[in-house]
Every structure is written in structure tokens, then in C-alpha cells.
GROMACS .gro file of C-alpha atoms in nm:
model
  392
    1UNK     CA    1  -8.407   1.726  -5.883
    2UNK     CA    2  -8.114   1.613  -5.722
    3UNK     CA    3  -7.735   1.804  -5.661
    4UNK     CA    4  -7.525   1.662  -5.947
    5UNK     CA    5  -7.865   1.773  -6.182
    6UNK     CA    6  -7.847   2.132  -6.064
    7UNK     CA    7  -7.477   2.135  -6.112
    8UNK     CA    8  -7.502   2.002  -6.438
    9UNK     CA    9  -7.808   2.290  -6.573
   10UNK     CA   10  -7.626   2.582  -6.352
   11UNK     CA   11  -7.265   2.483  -6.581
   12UNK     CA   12  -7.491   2.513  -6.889
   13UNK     CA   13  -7.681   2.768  -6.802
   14UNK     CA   14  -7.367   3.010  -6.707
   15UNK     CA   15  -7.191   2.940  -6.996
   16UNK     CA   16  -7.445   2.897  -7.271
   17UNK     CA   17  -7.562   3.258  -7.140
   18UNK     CA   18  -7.216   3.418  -7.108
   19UNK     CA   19  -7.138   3.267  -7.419
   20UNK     CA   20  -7.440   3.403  -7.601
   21UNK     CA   21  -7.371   3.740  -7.422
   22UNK     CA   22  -7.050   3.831  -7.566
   23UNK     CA   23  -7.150   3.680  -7.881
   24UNK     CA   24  -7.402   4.000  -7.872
   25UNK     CA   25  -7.215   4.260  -7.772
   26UNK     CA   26  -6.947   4.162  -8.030
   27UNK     CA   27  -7.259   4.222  -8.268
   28UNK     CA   28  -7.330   4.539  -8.102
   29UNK     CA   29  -7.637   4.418  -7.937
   30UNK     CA   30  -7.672   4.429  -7.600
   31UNK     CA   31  -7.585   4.123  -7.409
   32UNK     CA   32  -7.899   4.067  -7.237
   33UNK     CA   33  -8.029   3.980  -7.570
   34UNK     CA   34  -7.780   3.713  -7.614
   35UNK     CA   35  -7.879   3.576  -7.264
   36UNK     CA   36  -8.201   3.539  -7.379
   37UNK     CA   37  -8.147   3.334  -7.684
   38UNK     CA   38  -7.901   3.121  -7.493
   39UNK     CA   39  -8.267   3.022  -7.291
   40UNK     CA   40  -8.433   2.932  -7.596
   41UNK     CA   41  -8.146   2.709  -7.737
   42UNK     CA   42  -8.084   2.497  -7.427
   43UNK     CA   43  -8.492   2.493  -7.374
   44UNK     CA   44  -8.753   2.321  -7.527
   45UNK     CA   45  -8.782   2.530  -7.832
   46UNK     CA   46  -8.454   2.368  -7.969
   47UNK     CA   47  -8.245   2.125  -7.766
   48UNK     CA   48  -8.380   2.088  -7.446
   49UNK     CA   49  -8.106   2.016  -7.263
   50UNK     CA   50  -8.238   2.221  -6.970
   51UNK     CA   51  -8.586   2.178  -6.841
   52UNK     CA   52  -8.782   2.466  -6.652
   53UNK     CA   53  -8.881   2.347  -6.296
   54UNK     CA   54  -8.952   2.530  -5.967
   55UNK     CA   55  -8.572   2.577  -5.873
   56UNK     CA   56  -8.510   2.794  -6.167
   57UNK     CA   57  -8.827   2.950  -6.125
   58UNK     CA   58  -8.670   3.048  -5.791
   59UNK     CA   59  -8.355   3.148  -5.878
   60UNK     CA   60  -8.452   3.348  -6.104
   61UNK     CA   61  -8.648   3.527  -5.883
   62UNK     CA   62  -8.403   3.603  -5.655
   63UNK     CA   63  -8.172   3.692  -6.013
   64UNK     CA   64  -8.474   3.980  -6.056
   65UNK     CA   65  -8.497   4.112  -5.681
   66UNK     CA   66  -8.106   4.203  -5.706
   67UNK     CA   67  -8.127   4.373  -6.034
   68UNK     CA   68  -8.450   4.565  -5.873
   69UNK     CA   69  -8.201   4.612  -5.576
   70UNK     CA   70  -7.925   4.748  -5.779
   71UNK     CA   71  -8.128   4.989  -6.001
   72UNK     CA   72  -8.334   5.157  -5.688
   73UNK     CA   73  -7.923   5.201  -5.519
   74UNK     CA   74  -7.836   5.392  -5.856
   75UNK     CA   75  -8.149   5.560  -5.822
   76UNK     CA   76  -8.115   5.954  -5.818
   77UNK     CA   77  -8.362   6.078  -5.550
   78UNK     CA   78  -8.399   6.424  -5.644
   79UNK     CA   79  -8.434   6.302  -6.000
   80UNK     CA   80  -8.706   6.063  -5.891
   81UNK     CA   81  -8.854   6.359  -5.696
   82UNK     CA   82  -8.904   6.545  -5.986
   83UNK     CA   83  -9.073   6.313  -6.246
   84UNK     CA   84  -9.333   6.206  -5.954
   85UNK     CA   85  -9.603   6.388  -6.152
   86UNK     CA   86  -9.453   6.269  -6.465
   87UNK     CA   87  -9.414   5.897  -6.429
   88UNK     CA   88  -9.765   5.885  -6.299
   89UNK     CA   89  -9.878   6.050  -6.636
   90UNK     CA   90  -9.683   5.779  -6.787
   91UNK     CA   91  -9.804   5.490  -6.597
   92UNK     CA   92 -10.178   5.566  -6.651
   93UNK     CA   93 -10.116   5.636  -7.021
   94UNK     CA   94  -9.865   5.269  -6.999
   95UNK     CA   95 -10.170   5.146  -6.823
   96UNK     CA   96 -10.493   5.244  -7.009
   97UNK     CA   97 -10.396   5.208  -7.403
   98UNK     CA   98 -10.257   4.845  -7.370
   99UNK     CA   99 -10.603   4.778  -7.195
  100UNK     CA  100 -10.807   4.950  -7.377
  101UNK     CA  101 -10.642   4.836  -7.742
  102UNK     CA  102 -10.617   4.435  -7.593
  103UNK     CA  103 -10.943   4.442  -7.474
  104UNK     CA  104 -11.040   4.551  -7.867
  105UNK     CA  105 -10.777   4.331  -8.002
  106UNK     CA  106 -10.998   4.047  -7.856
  107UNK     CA  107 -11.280   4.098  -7.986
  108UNK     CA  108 -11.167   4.183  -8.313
  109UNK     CA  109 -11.059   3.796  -8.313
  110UNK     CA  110 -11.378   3.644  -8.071
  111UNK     CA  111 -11.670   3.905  -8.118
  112UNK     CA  112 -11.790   4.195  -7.969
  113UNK     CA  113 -12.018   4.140  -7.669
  114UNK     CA  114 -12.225   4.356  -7.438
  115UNK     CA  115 -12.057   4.425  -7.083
  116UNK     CA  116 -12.111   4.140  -6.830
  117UNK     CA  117 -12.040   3.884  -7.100
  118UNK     CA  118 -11.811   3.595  -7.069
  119UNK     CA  119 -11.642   3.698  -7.386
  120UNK     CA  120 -11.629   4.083  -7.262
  121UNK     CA  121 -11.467   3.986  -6.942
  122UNK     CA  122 -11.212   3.737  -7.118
  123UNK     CA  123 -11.117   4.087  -7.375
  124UNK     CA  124 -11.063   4.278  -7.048
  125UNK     CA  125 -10.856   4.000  -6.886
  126UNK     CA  126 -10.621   3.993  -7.241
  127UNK     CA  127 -10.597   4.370  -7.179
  128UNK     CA  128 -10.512   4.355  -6.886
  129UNK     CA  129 -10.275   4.095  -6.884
  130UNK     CA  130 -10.113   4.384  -7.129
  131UNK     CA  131 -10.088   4.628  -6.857
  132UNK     CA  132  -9.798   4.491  -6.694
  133UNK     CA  133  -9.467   4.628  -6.697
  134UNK     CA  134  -9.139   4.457  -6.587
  135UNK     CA  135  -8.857   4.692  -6.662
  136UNK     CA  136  -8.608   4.447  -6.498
  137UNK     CA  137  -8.445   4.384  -6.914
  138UNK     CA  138  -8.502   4.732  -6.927
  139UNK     CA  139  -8.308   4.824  -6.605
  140UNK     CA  140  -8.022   4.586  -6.722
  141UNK     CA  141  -8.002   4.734  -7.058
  142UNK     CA  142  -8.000   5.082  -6.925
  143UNK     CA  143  -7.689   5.019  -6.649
  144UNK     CA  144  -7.519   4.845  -6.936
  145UNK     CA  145  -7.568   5.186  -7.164
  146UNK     CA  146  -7.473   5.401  -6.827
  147UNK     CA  147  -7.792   5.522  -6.823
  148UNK     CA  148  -8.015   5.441  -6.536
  149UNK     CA  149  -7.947   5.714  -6.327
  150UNK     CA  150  -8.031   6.011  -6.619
  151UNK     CA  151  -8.360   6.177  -6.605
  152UNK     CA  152  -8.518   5.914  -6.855
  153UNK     CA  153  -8.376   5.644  -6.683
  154UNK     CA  154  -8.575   5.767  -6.360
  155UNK     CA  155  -8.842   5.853  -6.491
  156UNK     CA  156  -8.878   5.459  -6.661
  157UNK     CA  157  -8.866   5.318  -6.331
  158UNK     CA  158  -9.068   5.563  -6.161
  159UNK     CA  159  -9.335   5.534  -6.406
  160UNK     CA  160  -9.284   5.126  -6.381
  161UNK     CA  161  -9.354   5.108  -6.052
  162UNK     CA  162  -9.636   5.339  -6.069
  163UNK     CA  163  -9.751   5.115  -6.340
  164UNK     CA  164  -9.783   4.776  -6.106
  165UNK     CA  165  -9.938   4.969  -5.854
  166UNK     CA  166 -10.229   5.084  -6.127
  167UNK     CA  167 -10.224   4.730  -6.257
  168UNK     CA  168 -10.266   4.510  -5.935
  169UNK     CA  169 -10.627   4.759  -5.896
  170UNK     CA  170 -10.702   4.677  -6.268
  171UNK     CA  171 -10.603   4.288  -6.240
  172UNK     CA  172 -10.863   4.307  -5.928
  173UNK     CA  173 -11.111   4.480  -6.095
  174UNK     CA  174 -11.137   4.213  -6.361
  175UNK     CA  175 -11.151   3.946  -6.113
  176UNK     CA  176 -11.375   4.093  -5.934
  177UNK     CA  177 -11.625   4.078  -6.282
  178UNK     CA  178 -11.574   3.703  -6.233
  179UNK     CA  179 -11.534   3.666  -5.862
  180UNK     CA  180 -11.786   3.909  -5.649
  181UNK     CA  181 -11.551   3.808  -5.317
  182UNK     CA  182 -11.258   4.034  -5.461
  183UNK     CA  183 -11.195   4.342  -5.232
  184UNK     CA  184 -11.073   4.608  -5.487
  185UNK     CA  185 -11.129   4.866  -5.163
  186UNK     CA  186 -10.888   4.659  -4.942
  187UNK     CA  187 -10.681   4.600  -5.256
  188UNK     CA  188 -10.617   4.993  -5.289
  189UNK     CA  189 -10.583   5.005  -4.918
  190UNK     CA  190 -10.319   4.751  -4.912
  191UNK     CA  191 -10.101   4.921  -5.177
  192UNK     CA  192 -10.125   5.280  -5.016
  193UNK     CA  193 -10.071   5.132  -4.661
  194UNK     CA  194  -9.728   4.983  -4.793
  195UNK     CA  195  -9.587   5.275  -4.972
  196UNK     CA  196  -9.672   5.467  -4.632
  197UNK     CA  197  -9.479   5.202  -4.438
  198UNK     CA  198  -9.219   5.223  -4.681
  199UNK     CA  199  -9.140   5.573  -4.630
  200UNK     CA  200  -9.164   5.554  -4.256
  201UNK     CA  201  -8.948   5.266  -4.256
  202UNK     CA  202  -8.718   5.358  -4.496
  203UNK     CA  203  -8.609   5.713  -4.290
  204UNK     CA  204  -8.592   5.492  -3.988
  205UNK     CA  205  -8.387   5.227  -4.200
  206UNK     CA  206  -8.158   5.488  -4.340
  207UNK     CA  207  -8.071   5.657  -4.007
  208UNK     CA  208  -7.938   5.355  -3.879
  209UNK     CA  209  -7.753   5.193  -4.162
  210UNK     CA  210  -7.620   5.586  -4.141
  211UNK     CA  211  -7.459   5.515  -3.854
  212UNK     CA  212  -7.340   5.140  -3.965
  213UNK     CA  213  -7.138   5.302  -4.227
  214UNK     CA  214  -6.970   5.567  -4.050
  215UNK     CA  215  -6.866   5.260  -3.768
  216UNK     CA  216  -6.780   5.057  -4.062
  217UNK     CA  217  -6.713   5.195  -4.401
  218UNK     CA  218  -6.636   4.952  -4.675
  219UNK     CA  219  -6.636   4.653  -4.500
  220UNK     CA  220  -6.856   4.354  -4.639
  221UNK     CA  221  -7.151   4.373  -4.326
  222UNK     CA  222  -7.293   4.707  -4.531
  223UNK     CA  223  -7.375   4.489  -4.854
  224UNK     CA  224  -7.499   4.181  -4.607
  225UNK     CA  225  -7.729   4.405  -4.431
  226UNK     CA  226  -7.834   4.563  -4.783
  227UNK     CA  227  -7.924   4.244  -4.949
  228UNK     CA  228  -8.092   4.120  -4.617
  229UNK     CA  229  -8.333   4.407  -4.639
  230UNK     CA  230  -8.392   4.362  -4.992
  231UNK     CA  231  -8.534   4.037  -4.940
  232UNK     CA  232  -8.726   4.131  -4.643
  233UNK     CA  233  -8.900   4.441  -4.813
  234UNK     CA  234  -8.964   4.173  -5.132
  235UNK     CA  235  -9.110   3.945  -4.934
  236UNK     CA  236  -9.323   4.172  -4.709
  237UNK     CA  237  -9.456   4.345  -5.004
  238UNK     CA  238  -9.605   4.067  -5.197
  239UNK     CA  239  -9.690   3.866  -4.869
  240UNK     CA  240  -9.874   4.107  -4.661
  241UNK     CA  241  -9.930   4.393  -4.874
  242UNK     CA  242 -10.018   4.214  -5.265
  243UNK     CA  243  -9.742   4.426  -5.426
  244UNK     CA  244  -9.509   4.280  -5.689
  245UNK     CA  245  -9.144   4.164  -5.431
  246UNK     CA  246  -8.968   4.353  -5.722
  247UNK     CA  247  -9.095   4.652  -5.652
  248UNK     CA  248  -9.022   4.594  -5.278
  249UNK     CA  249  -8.664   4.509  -5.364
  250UNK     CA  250  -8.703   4.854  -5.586
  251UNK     CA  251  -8.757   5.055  -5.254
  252UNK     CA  252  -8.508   4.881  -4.991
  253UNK     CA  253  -8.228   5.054  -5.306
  254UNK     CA  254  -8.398   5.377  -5.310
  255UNK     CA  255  -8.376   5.353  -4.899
  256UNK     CA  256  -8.041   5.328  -4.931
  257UNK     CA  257  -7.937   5.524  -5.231
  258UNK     CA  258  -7.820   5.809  -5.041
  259UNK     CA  259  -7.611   5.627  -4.818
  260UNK     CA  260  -7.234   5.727  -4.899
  261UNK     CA  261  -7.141   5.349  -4.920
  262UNK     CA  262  -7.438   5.282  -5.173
  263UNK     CA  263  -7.217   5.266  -5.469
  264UNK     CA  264  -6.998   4.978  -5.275
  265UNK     CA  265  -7.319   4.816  -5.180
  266UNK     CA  266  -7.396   4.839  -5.530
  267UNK     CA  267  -7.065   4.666  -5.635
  268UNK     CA  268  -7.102   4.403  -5.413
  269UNK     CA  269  -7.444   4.316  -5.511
  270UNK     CA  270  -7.346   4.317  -5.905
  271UNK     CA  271  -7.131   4.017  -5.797
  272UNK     CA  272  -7.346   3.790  -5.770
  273UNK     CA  273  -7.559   3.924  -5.984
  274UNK     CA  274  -7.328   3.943  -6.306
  275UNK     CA  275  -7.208   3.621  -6.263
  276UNK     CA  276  -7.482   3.411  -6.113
  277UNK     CA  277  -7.844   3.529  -6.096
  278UNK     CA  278  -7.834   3.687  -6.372
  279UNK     CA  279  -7.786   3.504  -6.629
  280UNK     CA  280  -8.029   3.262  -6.483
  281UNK     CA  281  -8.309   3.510  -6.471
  282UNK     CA  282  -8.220   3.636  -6.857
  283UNK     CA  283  -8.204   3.273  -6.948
  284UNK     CA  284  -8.508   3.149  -6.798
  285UNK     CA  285  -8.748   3.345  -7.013
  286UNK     CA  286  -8.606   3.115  -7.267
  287UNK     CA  287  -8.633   2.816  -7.106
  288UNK     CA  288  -9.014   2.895  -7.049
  289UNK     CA  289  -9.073   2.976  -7.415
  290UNK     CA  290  -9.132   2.599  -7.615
  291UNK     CA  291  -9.175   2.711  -7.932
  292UNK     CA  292  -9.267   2.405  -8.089
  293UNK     CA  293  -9.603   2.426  -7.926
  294UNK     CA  294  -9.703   2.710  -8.196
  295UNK     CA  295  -9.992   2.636  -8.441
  296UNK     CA  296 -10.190   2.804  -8.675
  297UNK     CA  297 -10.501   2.857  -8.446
  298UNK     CA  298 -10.314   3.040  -8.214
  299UNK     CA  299 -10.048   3.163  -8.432
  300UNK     CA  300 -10.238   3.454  -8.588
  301UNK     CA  301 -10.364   3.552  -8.237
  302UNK     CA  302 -10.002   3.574  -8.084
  303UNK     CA  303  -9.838   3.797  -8.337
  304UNK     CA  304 -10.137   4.050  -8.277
  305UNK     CA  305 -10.078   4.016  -7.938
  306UNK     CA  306  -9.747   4.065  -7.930
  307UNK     CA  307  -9.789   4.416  -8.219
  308UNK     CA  308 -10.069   4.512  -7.938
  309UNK     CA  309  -9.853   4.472  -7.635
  310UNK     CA  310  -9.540   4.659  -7.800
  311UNK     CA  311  -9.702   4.942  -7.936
  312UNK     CA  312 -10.001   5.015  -7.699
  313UNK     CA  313  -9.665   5.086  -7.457
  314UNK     CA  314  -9.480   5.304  -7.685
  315UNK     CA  315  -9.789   5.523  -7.808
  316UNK     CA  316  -9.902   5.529  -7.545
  317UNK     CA  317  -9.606   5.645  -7.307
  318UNK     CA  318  -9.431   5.799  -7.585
  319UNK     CA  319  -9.749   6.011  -7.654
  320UNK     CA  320  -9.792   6.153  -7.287
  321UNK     CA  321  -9.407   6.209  -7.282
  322UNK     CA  322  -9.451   6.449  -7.602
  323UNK     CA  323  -9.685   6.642  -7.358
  324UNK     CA  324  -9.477   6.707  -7.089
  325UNK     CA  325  -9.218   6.851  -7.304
  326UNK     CA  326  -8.994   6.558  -7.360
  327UNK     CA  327  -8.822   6.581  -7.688
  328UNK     CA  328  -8.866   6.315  -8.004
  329UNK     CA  329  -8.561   6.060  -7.853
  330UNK     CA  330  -8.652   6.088  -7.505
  331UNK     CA  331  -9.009   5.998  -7.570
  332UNK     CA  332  -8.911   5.731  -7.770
  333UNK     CA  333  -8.668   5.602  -7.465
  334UNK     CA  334  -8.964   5.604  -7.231
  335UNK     CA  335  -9.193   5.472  -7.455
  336UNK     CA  336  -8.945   5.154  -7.559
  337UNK     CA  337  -8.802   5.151  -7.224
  338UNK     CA  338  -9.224   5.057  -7.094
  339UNK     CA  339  -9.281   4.767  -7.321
  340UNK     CA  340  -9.088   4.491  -7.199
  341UNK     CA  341  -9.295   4.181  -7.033
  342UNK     CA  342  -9.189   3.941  -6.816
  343UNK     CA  343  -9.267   3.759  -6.495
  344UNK     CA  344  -9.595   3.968  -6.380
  345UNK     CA  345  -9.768   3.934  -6.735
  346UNK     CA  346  -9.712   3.541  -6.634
  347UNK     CA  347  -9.866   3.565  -6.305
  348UNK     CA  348 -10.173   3.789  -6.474
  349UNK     CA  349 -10.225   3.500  -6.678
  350UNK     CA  350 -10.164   3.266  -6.434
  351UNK     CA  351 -10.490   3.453  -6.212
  352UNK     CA  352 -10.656   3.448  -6.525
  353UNK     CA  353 -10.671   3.055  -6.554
  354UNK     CA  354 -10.693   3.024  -6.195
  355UNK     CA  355 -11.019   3.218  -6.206
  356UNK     CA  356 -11.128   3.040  -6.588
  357UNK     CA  357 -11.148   3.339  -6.738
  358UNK     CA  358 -10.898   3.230  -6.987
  359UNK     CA  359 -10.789   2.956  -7.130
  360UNK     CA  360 -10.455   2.808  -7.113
  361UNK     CA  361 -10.342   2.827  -7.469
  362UNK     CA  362 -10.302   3.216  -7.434
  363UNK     CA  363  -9.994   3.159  -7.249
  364UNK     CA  364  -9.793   3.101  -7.515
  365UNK     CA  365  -9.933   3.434  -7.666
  366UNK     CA  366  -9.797   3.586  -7.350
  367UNK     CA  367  -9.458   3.386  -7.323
  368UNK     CA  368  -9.408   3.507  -7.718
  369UNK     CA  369  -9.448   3.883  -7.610
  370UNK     CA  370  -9.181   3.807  -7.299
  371UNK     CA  371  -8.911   3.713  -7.536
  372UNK     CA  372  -8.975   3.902  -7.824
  373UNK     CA  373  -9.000   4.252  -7.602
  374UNK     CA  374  -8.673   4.107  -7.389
  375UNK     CA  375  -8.474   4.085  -7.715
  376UNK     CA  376  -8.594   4.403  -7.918
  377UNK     CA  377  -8.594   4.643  -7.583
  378UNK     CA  378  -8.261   4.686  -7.512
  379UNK     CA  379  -8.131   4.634  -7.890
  380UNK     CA  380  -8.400   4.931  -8.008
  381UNK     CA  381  -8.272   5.116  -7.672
  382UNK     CA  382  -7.911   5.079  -7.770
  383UNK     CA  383  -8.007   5.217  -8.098
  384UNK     CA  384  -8.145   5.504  -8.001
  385UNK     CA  385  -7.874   5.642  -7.748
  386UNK     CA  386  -7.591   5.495  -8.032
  387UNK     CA  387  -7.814   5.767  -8.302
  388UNK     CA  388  -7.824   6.031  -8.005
  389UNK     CA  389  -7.449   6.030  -7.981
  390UNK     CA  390  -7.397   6.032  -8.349
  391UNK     CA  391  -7.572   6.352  -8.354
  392UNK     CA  392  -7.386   6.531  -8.063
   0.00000   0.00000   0.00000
């Protein structure tokens, strides 16, 4: 892919996405949505004009770390402190129904079959592949609504990250039904070992960016240093430790959320965020979606799917945020704020085929439930807080 290429797809990209962006918010949709749809009209499903490859793949990435980065900065601490014991209520629950109903889902379609089966391990892999939460539309919906740092909004991303943790055991579970050599010991090892070096870290981390900002306040070093950590923390998560680098990029904000400069960091950051990565990362689950590719065999399949993945979330989260006293809206909040899919249901599936316990046709199953969740999220989300404000 040579320069003149990228600067060709970047123009398009940017503007296609702005474009589509203020064409939703004019609509009274939130402009994510618009983002989104700009992806599929420049992708294969219509025109095509802009083909997915390993650069955008990238980029995107990096467009996902810095929203992670930005939402753990406007992260309220004693907020999160507080719904510790709730979001982990709400991850199991945001865990166990999508599994549970997927695993059921498939089988409904392929047979039922004893445990041990090649067919029973493929239903728990389509559960499982359910399980995974990526709150990053979410996250962009919710700063959009000025929301993210409420209790709700917490409690959302608490219970998200909660929510990977659960589902990197459960993804090596499963692979272990198929694959004997998979630690799932190590695996939980791993995942408490970095959350402990997190908070170790972090209070070592925050001391001395502390005294950074005191020596220089506002000055552009802070939001260097900020992002550099970011990326270090993503990269040391998923490299050494088999966490999601979102989640990484997650805790490097909450490290420095109580940092008086955090809201300038947080400026800074949205930068290059609003204006580049961004769109790129909304866009991209467009550009990954051909819709063309759709037939009848696995047509049927993929709308269950998709009704499976949306509402094992909601039910599911909504139903355990009735029981600890949230009220109607708010549990519908949490519940809508858990469904949305994006690039860790890929890499589930991705494990999946890796491993042959699924075939490859399912992925357009799981690319449907990506861009249908990305869209309806933060319009249903909007809707919600736009009713709540009516009423007041």
C-alpha cells in the first residue's frame, strides 16, 4: 500500500465519516452512528472505494486505545469505588446469559449433543464469542451525551472491564475443550497478576506525574507523557499479561484521573482523537462488514445471532441492575450500554477458526452483530436520556 494510496483512503475516510456524522446528529442520532454507515458505503457492501487492509486495522486500533484513554481520564474514582461489587454482578450476569442463551441458540439451529461433542463445543464457542463486550461505541456515545462520568456511566465501564476479564477465562475454557495444552490456571494467574501490577504501578505512576504537573502545569509534555503510558500499559497488557490493550489503555486514564491536569490531558488527547482516529476506528467496522456476502443459509442464522447477542446483554444486565436497586431507566442504560460488539468478538472468532472449532462463515454472523449493536447503542442510549429529561 503505498503513500499517495493512504492519502487518498485517509481524505475519504475523514470526510465520508464527518460527513455522515453531522448528517446524524442533524437527525438527532448520535454521530457515531453516522460514522458507521459512512464505513459501509465506502466498503465493500456498497462502493468499495476503500478496502480493509492491515493499516486500517492498525489505526484503528490505536483510534480505540485513545477513546479507552479518554474515558478511564473522565473516570470518577470514588464512583468507580463504589459500583466494584456492582459491576462485577453485572459482568457475570453480561457474561453468563449471552453464553448460556448462544450456546442454546446453536443447537436450536445444529442439534443438541451430549457434552464432549464437536457440535457441543462449537454451541459453547458461539456463546462465547457472545460474551464479549467492547463499550468503546458505548464510551463515545456516552461523552457525546455528557454522561460518562455519572454513576451509570461508571458503572458500564466498570462492569465492561470486569466483563473481558471473565471472558478471556471463558474463551480459554472452551479452547481448552479442543486444545488440552491451554493453561486456564496460568490464564487466571496472568489476569490477577496484571491488575496487581496495575495498582502498584499506577500509585507509583501517579506520584510522579504529580510532581510533573506541579513543575509544569499545562504545558504539552503532560499529554505526551499521558499518551506514552497509554500505549505502554496497552501493549504490556495484551503482550505479557493476555488482557485486551483496551483495557490497559482503560487503566493508564484511571491512573491519571486524579491528576489536576487530567482534564487538559483529556483535551489534548480528544484532538487527535476527534479528528483523526476516530473516525477511522467508527468507520472501519464498516469497512469490515461486505454485505453482499449474505445468503440464505446463513442468513437465518445471523439475525438470531444478532436478537441473541442484543438481548442476552440487556436481560441479562438489565435484570441484575433491577436487583441492586437501580431504577427502570438506569437498568435499561446499563443493560443497552453492555451490548455493543466490536473488535474482541472478532478476535473470539478469529481463536475459534484458528483452533477449527468454527467455521469461517460465522464471521459474518459476528461482523452483522458489530454494526448493527454500533448503530442501535448509542441511538437507543440517546433515547433514553432524551425520555429521562422529558420527564424531569
Amino acid at each position: 500500500m503505498d503513500t499517495l494510496e493512504i492519502l487518498r483512503n485517509l481524505a475519504i475516510i475523514v470526510i465520508s465519516a464527518k460527513l455522515f456524522g453531522l448528517i446524524a446528529r442533524k437527525l438527532k442520532a448520535p454521530q457515531v452512528a453516522g460514522e458507521i454507515i459512512a464505513g459501509l458505503l465506502i466498503g465493500p457492501s456498497l462502493f468499495n472505494i476503500v478496502v480493509d487492509n492491515d493499516f486500517w486495522s492498525g489505526m484503528a486500533e490505536i483510534g480505540v486505545i485513545l477513546l479507552m484513554f479518554s474515558a478511564g481520564l473522565e473516570t470518577n474514582i470514588d464512583n468507580l469505588k463504589k459500583s466494584g461489587l456492582k459491576a462485577t454482578a453485572l459482568a457475570i450476569a453480561g457474561v453468563s446469559f449471552p453464553l448460556i442463551l448462544g450456546t442454546i441458540m446453536y443447537m436450536c439451529f445444529y442439534g443438541f449433543s451430549a457434552p464432549g461433542t464437536s457440535t457441543f463445543v462449537e454451541a459453547v464457542f458461539i456463546g462465547t464469542i457472545l460474551t464479549a463486550t467492547s463499550v468503546s461505541i458505548t464510551v463515545s456515545a456516552l461523552k457525546e451525551l455528557g454522561k460518562i462520568s455519572t454513576d451509570v456511566g461508571t458503572t458500564i465501564m466498570s462492569a465492561a472491564i470486569i466483563d473481558d476479564v471473565i471472558g478471556i477465562v471463558v474463551l480459554t475454557a472452551v479452547l481448552g475443550l479442543k486444545d488440552p495444552n491451554a493453561d486456564l490456571g496460568a490464564v487466571c494467574i496472568k489476569t490477577v497478576a496484571f491488575f496487581a501490577l496495575s495498582l502498584v504501578a499506577g500509585v507509583i505512576i501517579f506520584k510522579i506525574m504529580q510532581r510533573f504537573v506541579r513543575r509544569w502545569p499545562h504545558t504539552r509534555r503532560i499529554p505526551i507523557i499521558g499518551m506514552a503510558l497509554a500505549f505502554v500499559l496497552a501493549y504490556v497488557a495484551d503482550k505479557y499479561f493476555g488482557v485486551a490493550d483496551i483495557t490497559g489503555a482503560y487503566v493508564a486514564g484511571i491512573i491519571l484521573s486524579s491528576l489536576d491536569d487530567s482534564a487538559y490531558i483529556d483535551r489534548k488527547m480528544d484532538i487527535s482523537s476527534y479528528m483523526i482516529f476516530g473516525p477511522i476506528f467508527f468507520a472501519s467496522v464498516g469497512l469490515q462488514t461486505n454485505l453482499r456476502t449474505v445468503d440464505l443459509s446463513i442468513l437465518a442464522f445471523s439475525v438470531a445471532f444478532v436478537l441473541v447477542g442484543l438481548l442476552g446483554k440487556v436481560i441479562g444486565c438489565g435484570l441484575v441492575a433491577k436487583l441492586l436497586k437501580y431504577n427502570n431507566s438506569d437498568a435499561l442504560k446499563i443493560g443497552v450500554g453492555m451490548m455493543t460488539r466490536g473488535e474482541v468478538a472478532l478476535i473470539v472468532a478469529q481463536r475459534g477458526l484458528k483452533a477449527e472449532i468454527i467455521d469461517s462463515k460465522y464471521f459474518t454472523s459476528v461482523i452483522l452483530l458489530i454494526v448493527v449493536s454500533s448503530i442501535l447503542t448509542p441511538i437507543v442510549l440517546k433515547a433514553i436520556y432524551s425520555a429521562d429529561e422529558k420527564r424531569q
